[in-house]
Amino acid sequence: MSNSASLAQGDLLLSLTLPDATGKNVDLHGQAIAGSHRVLLLGIEPTPERLAAATARLAERGALLFLVVCQMPAGAPRPGGPQRVFDPARRLLNGFGLPDGGAVVLTPRGRIGFLGAGETALDAAIESIPPQQPAGAPRRQGAPVLIIPDVLEPALIESLLTHWRNGTKSQGRVAVGSEAVGTGAVADIKRRTDVFLDDRALYDRFQQRLERRVVPEMWRAYRFRAASFEAPRIGCYSATDAGAFGAHRDNRTPTTAHRRFAMSLNLNTGDYEGGTLRFPEFGPEEYEPEAGGCVIFSCDLLHEALPVTRGERFAIFTFFTDAEGAEQERRLIAQAMAQGKQGVDMR
Ligand SMILES: O=C(O)CCC(=O)C(=O)O
Ligand SMILES: [Fe+2]
């Protein structure tokens, strides 16, 4: 991880193991408990009364409590109570940037759902756990896509939208190659106004969210190790020209062949109509993550963004590649530079 700042709400935590009183390692993402909300109370021992009240409220929510203590607990684990785990180096307190008494909620997905400190931290942590959801109808089809909610928070979304408003705009640009269309037809396949994310500070904030919330999810879902991502662009599909991106794959030209996974991350929802994503090879379902959330999919999948019929849809896009693809891309950029082209212009 390139950024060493404390873990924040929304970050994914895929491994977390601490010893119990007997020295046996407890995997806080173990298969018997992952999939439930887990509340970690750090560095303090609640009174028996508070513990009883918290345990009852947690049970209602199907959640589990762990006490993370810094002193090795005396004697054998106490039967019946919450599991105590031992963190003498205060790795968790430091990693979360919390004082003693801090509370953390791990969501079923393994993300940090809540972080808090102070007298009310445990109650607030429990309060943050949503009621258990009904299963819904069984799904019989769907595209092999990964939907990740809450990758970007509202303040960062706002900064990205401001960057688009002030940025240098380019329209309808697509990579041209064997299966791609010629310039004459470009406007037909892609009607979108793009601005590259070329502001360093904003780029760094965006990159950190991808590293903590997207890259590890791709590893878990696909065992895909992202080595780099392409210059992100913020796009606007407007109803004024029925903004859309017709059915295409993302890796079918010499300059895009190194791409492995695409990310489409919505910056707004609700203030436009249309604009959903569809994967026609897999069925008629339409995909639309909430603002701040994204869809990740293989660049081999045929996909289209349906026309926006009212308002404007904003989203940010990038493509991930692995070490091999990154090497391919480096060669390509070097070639283009040797021919006097600018790297970013190839995309
Ligand atoms: O609008 C979208 O969500 C998809 C965009 C897309 O397919 C692309 O930029 O290649
Ligand atoms: Fe695409």
PDB file of C-alpha atoms in Angstrom, residues 30-231:
ATOM      1  CA  GLY A  30     -12.355 -16.795   9.591  1.00  0.00           C
ATOM      2  CA  GLN A  31     -15.008 -18.625   7.628  1.00  0.00           C
ATOM      3  CA  ALA A  32     -17.156 -19.285  10.697  1.00  0.00           C
ATOM      4  CA  ILE A  33     -17.593 -15.544  11.336  1.00  0.00           C
ATOM      5  CA  ALA A  34     -16.883 -13.672   8.069  1.00  0.00           C
ATOM      6  CA  GLY A  35     -20.198 -12.768   6.515  1.00  0.00           C
ATOM      7  CA  SER A  36     -21.434 -11.369   9.852  1.00  0.00           C
ATOM      8  CA  HIS A  37     -20.883  -7.903  11.244  1.00  0.00           C
ATOM      9  CA  ARG A  38     -18.055  -7.993  13.778  1.00  0.00           C
ATOM     10  CA  VAL A  39     -17.655  -5.307  16.436  1.00  0.00           C
ATOM     11  CA  LEU A  40     -14.169  -4.833  17.877  1.00  0.00           C
ATOM     12  CA  LEU A  41     -13.894  -2.952  21.155  1.00  0.00           C
ATOM     13  CA  LEU A  42     -10.294  -1.850  21.563  1.00  0.00           C
ATOM     14  CA  GLY A  43      -8.236  -1.489  24.708  1.00  0.00           C
ATOM     15  CA  ILE A  44     -10.935  -1.404  27.424  1.00  0.00           C
ATOM     16  CA  GLU A  45     -12.992  -3.905  29.324  1.00  0.00           C
ATOM     17  CA  PRO A  46     -16.662  -2.880  29.577  1.00  0.00           C
ATOM     18  CA  THR A  47     -18.534  -3.348  32.864  1.00  0.00           C
ATOM     19  CA  PRO A  48     -20.567  -6.585  33.024  1.00  0.00           C
ATOM     20  CA  GLU A  49     -23.781  -4.555  32.739  1.00  0.00           C
ATOM     21  CA  ARG A  50     -22.663  -2.757  29.576  1.00  0.00           C
ATOM     22  CA  LEU A  51     -21.386  -5.992  28.162  1.00  0.00           C
ATOM     23  CA  ALA A  52     -24.722  -7.743  28.772  1.00  0.00           C
ATOM     24  CA  ALA A  53     -26.662  -4.881  27.162  1.00  0.00           C
ATOM     25  CA  ALA A  54     -24.327  -4.745  24.159  1.00  0.00           C
ATOM     26  CA  THR A  55     -24.424  -8.518  23.692  1.00  0.00           C
ATOM     27  CA  ALA A  56     -28.217  -8.517  23.584  1.00  0.00           C
ATOM     28  CA  ARG A  57     -28.357  -5.711  21.009  1.00  0.00           C
ATOM     29  CA  LEU A  58     -25.682  -7.390  18.892  1.00  0.00           C
ATOM     30  CA  ALA A  59     -27.560 -10.683  18.933  1.00  0.00           C
ATOM     31  CA  GLU A  60     -30.635  -8.913  17.496  1.00  0.00           C
ATOM     32  CA  ARG A  61     -28.490  -7.819  14.580  1.00  0.00           C
ATOM     33  CA  GLY A  62     -26.716 -11.123  14.083  1.00  0.00           C
ATOM     34  CA  ALA A  63     -23.409  -9.406  14.944  1.00  0.00           C
ATOM     35  CA  LEU A  64     -20.455 -10.630  17.042  1.00  0.00           C
ATOM     36  CA  LEU A  65     -18.356  -8.815  19.639  1.00  0.00           C
ATOM     37  CA  PHE A  66     -14.593  -9.126  20.128  1.00  0.00           C
ATOM     38  CA  LEU A  67     -12.669  -7.491  22.935  1.00  0.00           C
ATOM     39  CA  VAL A  68      -9.194  -6.545  21.776  1.00  0.00           C
ATOM     40  CA  VAL A  69      -7.063  -6.218  24.920  1.00  0.00           C
ATOM     41  CA  CYS A  70      -3.488  -5.029  25.144  1.00  0.00           C
ATOM     42  CA  GLN A  71      -2.585  -7.003  28.285  1.00  0.00           C
ATOM     43  CA  MET A  72      -2.499 -10.776  27.942  1.00  0.00           C
ATOM     44  CA  PRO A  73      -5.750 -11.887  29.634  1.00  0.00           C
ATOM     45  CA  ALA A  74      -5.145 -13.969  32.745  1.00  0.00           C
ATOM     46  CA  GLY A  75      -6.111 -17.607  32.602  1.00  0.00           C
ATOM     47  CA  ALA A  76      -8.157 -19.543  30.120  1.00  0.00           C
ATOM     48  CA  PRO A  77     -10.741 -17.902  27.836  1.00  0.00           C
ATOM     49  CA  ARG A  78     -13.906 -17.174  29.816  1.00  0.00           C
ATOM     50  CA  PRO A  79     -16.694 -19.333  28.495  1.00  0.00           C
ATOM     51  CA  GLY A  80     -19.895 -17.654  27.406  1.00  0.00           C
ATOM     52  CA  GLY A  81     -18.617 -14.082  27.099  1.00  0.00           C
ATOM     53  CA  PRO A  82     -17.282 -12.355  24.020  1.00  0.00           C
ATOM     54  CA  GLN A  83     -14.033 -13.599  22.576  1.00  0.00           C
ATOM     55  CA  ARG A  84     -10.964 -11.774  23.891  1.00  0.00           C
ATOM     56  CA  VAL A  85      -7.988 -11.332  21.605  1.00  0.00           C
ATOM     57  CA  PHE A  86      -4.623  -9.941  22.521  1.00  0.00           C
ATOM     58  CA  ASP A  87      -2.837  -7.048  20.805  1.00  0.00           C
ATOM     59  CA  PRO A  88       0.253  -6.172  22.892  1.00  0.00           C
ATOM     60  CA  ALA A  89       1.867  -4.099  20.110  1.00  0.00           C
ATOM     61  CA  ARG A  90      -1.359  -2.088  19.784  1.00  0.00           C
ATOM     62  CA  ARG A  91      -1.326  -2.814  16.070  1.00  0.00           C
ATOM     63  CA  LEU A  92      -5.046  -2.344  15.742  1.00  0.00           C
ATOM     64  CA  LEU A  93      -5.305   0.815  17.835  1.00  0.00           C
ATOM     65  CA  ASN A  94      -2.443   2.336  15.862  1.00  0.00           C
ATOM     66  CA  GLY A  95      -3.664   1.049  12.504  1.00  0.00           C
ATOM     67  CA  PHE A  96      -7.091   2.559  13.095  1.00  0.00           C
ATOM     68  CA  GLY A  97      -5.642   5.693  14.705  1.00  0.00           C
ATOM     69  CA  LEU A  98      -7.957   5.243  17.715  1.00  0.00           C
ATOM     70  CA  PRO A  99      -7.407   5.789  21.450  1.00  0.00           C
ATOM     71  CA  ASP A 100      -8.283   3.140  24.071  1.00  0.00           C
ATOM     72  CA  GLY A 101     -12.023   2.589  24.084  1.00  0.00           C
ATOM     73  CA  GLY A 102     -12.252   2.891  20.317  1.00  0.00           C
ATOM     74  CA  ALA A 103     -14.756   0.699  18.519  1.00  0.00           C
ATOM     75  CA  VAL A 104     -14.663  -0.658  14.981  1.00  0.00           C
ATOM     76  CA  VAL A 105     -17.264  -2.479  12.939  1.00  0.00           C
ATOM     77  CA  LEU A 106     -16.217  -4.898  10.211  1.00  0.00           C
ATOM     78  CA  THR A 107     -18.979  -5.405   7.660  1.00  0.00           C
ATOM     79  CA  PRO A 108     -19.814  -8.826   6.227  1.00  0.00           C
ATOM     80  CA  ARG A 109     -17.829  -7.762   3.156  1.00  0.00           C
ATOM     81  CA  GLY A 110     -14.753  -7.138   5.330  1.00  0.00           C
ATOM     82  CA  ARG A 111     -14.845  -3.358   5.120  1.00  0.00           C
ATOM     83  CA  ILE A 112     -14.587  -0.941   7.993  1.00  0.00           C
ATOM     84  CA  GLY A 113     -18.203   0.055   8.475  1.00  0.00           C
ATOM     85  CA  PHE A 114     -17.668   2.258  11.528  1.00  0.00           C
ATOM     86  CA  LEU A 115     -14.788   3.761  13.462  1.00  0.00           C
ATOM     87  CA  GLY A 116     -15.316   5.724  16.665  1.00  0.00           C
ATOM     88  CA  ALA A 117     -13.884   6.618  20.056  1.00  0.00           C
ATOM     89  CA  GLY A 118     -15.142   7.884  23.415  1.00  0.00           C
ATOM     90  CA  GLU A 119     -17.816   6.889  25.940  1.00  0.00           C
ATOM     91  CA  THR A 120     -20.485   6.231  23.333  1.00  0.00           C
ATOM     92  CA  ALA A 121     -18.306   4.415  20.782  1.00  0.00           C
ATOM     93  CA  LEU A 122     -19.640   0.921  21.483  1.00  0.00           C
ATOM     94  CA  ASP A 123     -23.281   2.031  21.338  1.00  0.00           C
ATOM     95  CA  ALA A 124     -22.669   4.030  18.163  1.00  0.00           C
ATOM     96  CA  ALA A 125     -20.898   1.045  16.611  1.00  0.00           C
ATOM     97  CA  ILE A 126     -23.882  -1.206  17.333  1.00  0.00           C
ATOM     98  CA  GLU A 127     -26.284   1.457  16.088  1.00  0.00           C
ATOM     99  CA  SER A 128     -24.409   1.636  12.774  1.00  0.00           C
ATOM    100  CA  ILE A 129     -25.204  -2.009  11.964  1.00  0.00           C
ATOM    101  CA  PRO A 130     -28.184  -2.202   9.620  1.00  0.00           C
ATOM    102  CA  PRO A 131     -31.030  -4.649  10.264  1.00  0.00           C
ATOM    103  CA  GLN A 132     -30.539  -8.026   8.598  1.00  0.00           C
ATOM    104  CA  GLN A 133     -31.812  -8.046   5.007  1.00  0.00           C
ATOM    105  CA  PRO A 134     -34.139 -10.608   3.470  1.00  0.00           C
ATOM    106  CA  ALA A 135     -32.538 -12.746   0.765  1.00  0.00           C
ATOM    107  CA  GLY A 136     -34.756 -11.646  -2.128  1.00  0.00           C
ATOM    108  CA  ALA A 137     -35.576 -13.835  -5.115  1.00  0.00           C
ATOM    109  CA  PRO A 138     -32.862 -16.260  -6.260  1.00  0.00           C
ATOM    110  CA  ARG A 139     -30.853 -14.894  -9.213  1.00  0.00           C
ATOM    111  CA  ARG A 140     -30.797 -17.067 -12.286  1.00  0.00           C
ATOM    112  CA  GLN A 141     -28.571 -14.932 -14.523  1.00  0.00           C
ATOM    113  CA  GLY A 142     -26.379 -11.866 -14.578  1.00  0.00           C
ATOM    114  CA  ALA A 143     -23.084 -10.605 -15.934  1.00  0.00           C
ATOM    115  CA  PRO A 144     -19.849 -11.552 -14.103  1.00  0.00           C
ATOM    116  CA  VAL A 145     -19.349  -8.084 -12.694  1.00  0.00           C
ATOM    117  CA  LEU A 146     -18.156  -6.878  -9.330  1.00  0.00           C
ATOM    118  CA  ILE A 147     -20.203  -4.061  -7.817  1.00  0.00           C
ATOM    119  CA  ILE A 148     -18.501  -2.132  -5.034  1.00  0.00           C
ATOM    120  CA  PRO A 149     -20.510   0.505  -3.166  1.00  0.00           C
ATOM    121  CA  ASP A 150     -19.059   3.544  -1.396  1.00  0.00           C
ATOM    122  CA  VAL A 151     -15.644   3.734  -3.036  1.00  0.00           C
ATOM    123  CA  LEU A 152     -15.695   7.546  -3.017  1.00  0.00           C
ATOM    124  CA  GLU A 153     -17.241   9.762  -0.363  1.00  0.00           C
ATOM    125  CA  PRO A 154     -19.390  12.827  -1.198  1.00  0.00           C
ATOM    126  CA  ALA A 155     -16.595  15.395  -0.633  1.00  0.00           C
ATOM    127  CA  LEU A 156     -14.256  13.662  -3.078  1.00  0.00           C
ATOM    128  CA  ILE A 157     -17.072  13.257  -5.610  1.00  0.00           C
ATOM    129  CA  GLU A 158     -17.731  16.988  -5.378  1.00  0.00           C
ATOM    130  CA  SER A 159     -14.041  17.772  -6.006  1.00  0.00           C
ATOM    131  CA  LEU A 160     -14.025  15.496  -9.063  1.00  0.00           C
ATOM    132  CA  LEU A 161     -17.131  17.174 -10.466  1.00  0.00           C
ATOM    133  CA  THR A 162     -15.518  20.582  -9.947  1.00  0.00           C
ATOM    134  CA  HIS A 163     -12.433  19.307 -11.752  1.00  0.00           C
ATOM    135  CA  TRP A 164     -14.637  18.261 -14.697  1.00  0.00           C
ATOM    136  CA  ARG A 165     -16.374  21.664 -14.790  1.00  0.00           C
ATOM    137  CA  ASN A 166     -13.040  23.528 -14.918  1.00  0.00           C
ATOM    138  CA  GLY A 167     -11.117  21.016 -17.017  1.00  0.00           C
ATOM    139  CA  THR A 168     -10.155  20.715 -20.680  1.00  0.00           C
ATOM    140  CA  LYS A 169     -12.923  18.795 -22.385  1.00  0.00           C
ATOM    141  CA  SER A 170     -12.677  16.258 -25.185  1.00  0.00           C
ATOM    142  CA  GLN A 171     -15.625  14.683 -26.899  1.00  0.00           C
ATOM    143  CA  GLY A 172     -16.437  11.216 -28.210  1.00  0.00           C
ATOM    144  CA  ARG A 173     -12.833  10.021 -28.280  1.00  0.00           C
ATOM    145  CA  VAL A 174     -12.381   6.259 -28.641  1.00  0.00           C
ATOM    146  CA  ALA A 175      -9.365   4.093 -29.411  1.00  0.00           C
ATOM    147  CA  VAL A 176      -9.310   3.193 -33.107  1.00  0.00           C
ATOM    148  CA  GLY A 177      -8.099  -0.192 -34.302  1.00  0.00           C
ATOM    149  CA  SER A 178      -9.001  -3.412 -36.074  1.00  0.00           C
ATOM    150  CA  GLU A 179     -12.510  -3.829 -34.701  1.00  0.00           C
ATOM    151  CA  ALA A 180     -13.040  -0.182 -33.797  1.00  0.00           C
ATOM    152  CA  VAL A 181     -14.849   2.351 -35.893  1.00  0.00           C
ATOM    153  CA  GLY A 182     -13.212   5.046 -38.032  1.00  0.00           C
ATOM    154  CA  THR A 183     -13.321   8.679 -36.982  1.00  0.00           C
ATOM    155  CA  GLY A 184     -16.485   9.313 -39.036  1.00  0.00           C
ATOM    156  CA  ALA A 185     -18.503   6.925 -36.857  1.00  0.00           C
ATOM    157  CA  VAL A 186     -16.936   7.887 -33.523  1.00  0.00           C
ATOM    158  CA  ALA A 187     -19.749  10.240 -32.620  1.00  0.00           C
ATOM    159  CA  ASP A 188     -22.211   7.388 -33.125  1.00  0.00           C
ATOM    160  CA  ILE A 189     -20.623   4.963 -30.669  1.00  0.00           C
ATOM    161  CA  LYS A 190     -19.596   7.408 -27.931  1.00  0.00           C
ATOM    162  CA  ARG A 191     -21.321  10.629 -26.997  1.00  0.00           C
ATOM    163  CA  ARG A 192     -19.584  11.717 -23.831  1.00  0.00           C
ATOM    164  CA  THR A 193     -17.514  14.718 -22.750  1.00  0.00           C
ATOM    165  CA  ASP A 194     -14.351  13.700 -20.913  1.00  0.00           C
ATOM    166  CA  VAL A 195     -11.837  15.468 -18.701  1.00  0.00           C
ATOM    167  CA  PHE A 196      -8.663  13.680 -17.608  1.00  0.00           C
ATOM    168  CA  LEU A 197      -7.967  13.552 -13.893  1.00  0.00           C
ATOM    169  CA  ASP A 198      -4.690  15.429 -14.195  1.00  0.00           C
ATOM    170  CA  ASP A 199      -4.689  17.237 -10.847  1.00  0.00           C
ATOM    171  CA  ARG A 200      -1.959  15.622  -8.723  1.00  0.00           C
ATOM    172  CA  ALA A 201      -3.547  16.050  -5.282  1.00  0.00           C
ATOM    173  CA  LEU A 202      -6.948  14.882  -6.470  1.00  0.00           C
ATOM    174  CA  TYR A 203      -5.354  11.977  -8.324  1.00  0.00           C
ATOM    175  CA  ASP A 204      -3.585  10.869  -5.128  1.00  0.00           C
ATOM    176  CA  ARG A 205      -6.811  10.891  -3.124  1.00  0.00           C
ATOM    177  CA  PHE A 206      -8.570   8.933  -5.850  1.00  0.00           C
ATOM    178  CA  GLN A 207      -5.701   6.441  -6.112  1.00  0.00           C
ATOM    179  CA  GLN A 208      -5.759   5.804  -2.373  1.00  0.00           C
ATOM    180  CA  ARG A 209      -9.461   4.914  -2.511  1.00  0.00           C
ATOM    181  CA  LEU A 210      -8.797   2.475  -5.374  1.00  0.00           C
ATOM    182  CA  GLU A 211      -5.900   0.875  -3.531  1.00  0.00           C
ATOM    183  CA  ARG A 212      -7.886   0.347  -0.359  1.00  0.00           C
ATOM    184  CA  ARG A 213     -11.351  -0.344  -1.692  1.00  0.00           C
ATOM    185  CA  VAL A 214     -11.104  -1.694  -5.228  1.00  0.00           C
ATOM    186  CA  VAL A 215      -7.748  -3.416  -5.783  1.00  0.00           C
ATOM    187  CA  PRO A 216      -8.139  -5.804  -2.802  1.00  0.00           C
ATOM    188  CA  GLU A 217     -11.716  -6.606  -3.875  1.00  0.00           C
ATOM    189  CA  MET A 218     -10.432  -7.575  -7.343  1.00  0.00           C
ATOM    190  CA  TRP A 219      -7.842  -9.787  -5.691  1.00  0.00           C
ATOM    191  CA  ARG A 220     -10.466 -11.548  -3.590  1.00  0.00           C
ATOM    192  CA  ALA A 221     -13.042 -11.865  -6.371  1.00  0.00           C
ATOM    193  CA  TYR A 222     -10.747 -12.743  -9.278  1.00  0.00           C
ATOM    194  CA  ARG A 223      -7.247 -13.367  -7.861  1.00  0.00           C
ATOM    195  CA  PHE A 224      -6.290 -10.490 -10.141  1.00  0.00           C
ATOM    196  CA  ARG A 225      -3.283  -8.500  -9.041  1.00  0.00           C
ATOM    197  CA  ALA A 226      -3.574  -4.957 -10.367  1.00  0.00           C
ATOM    198  CA  ALA A 227      -0.204  -3.415 -11.186  1.00  0.00           C
ATOM    199  CA  SER A 228      -1.376  -0.105 -12.603  1.00  0.00           C
ATOM    200  CA  PHE A 229      -4.380   1.778 -13.873  1.00  0.00           C
ATOM    201  CA  GLU A 230      -4.803   4.069 -16.831  1.00  0.00           C
ATOM    202  CA  ALA A 231      -5.126   7.842 -16.595  1.00  0.00           C
TER     203      ALA A 231
END
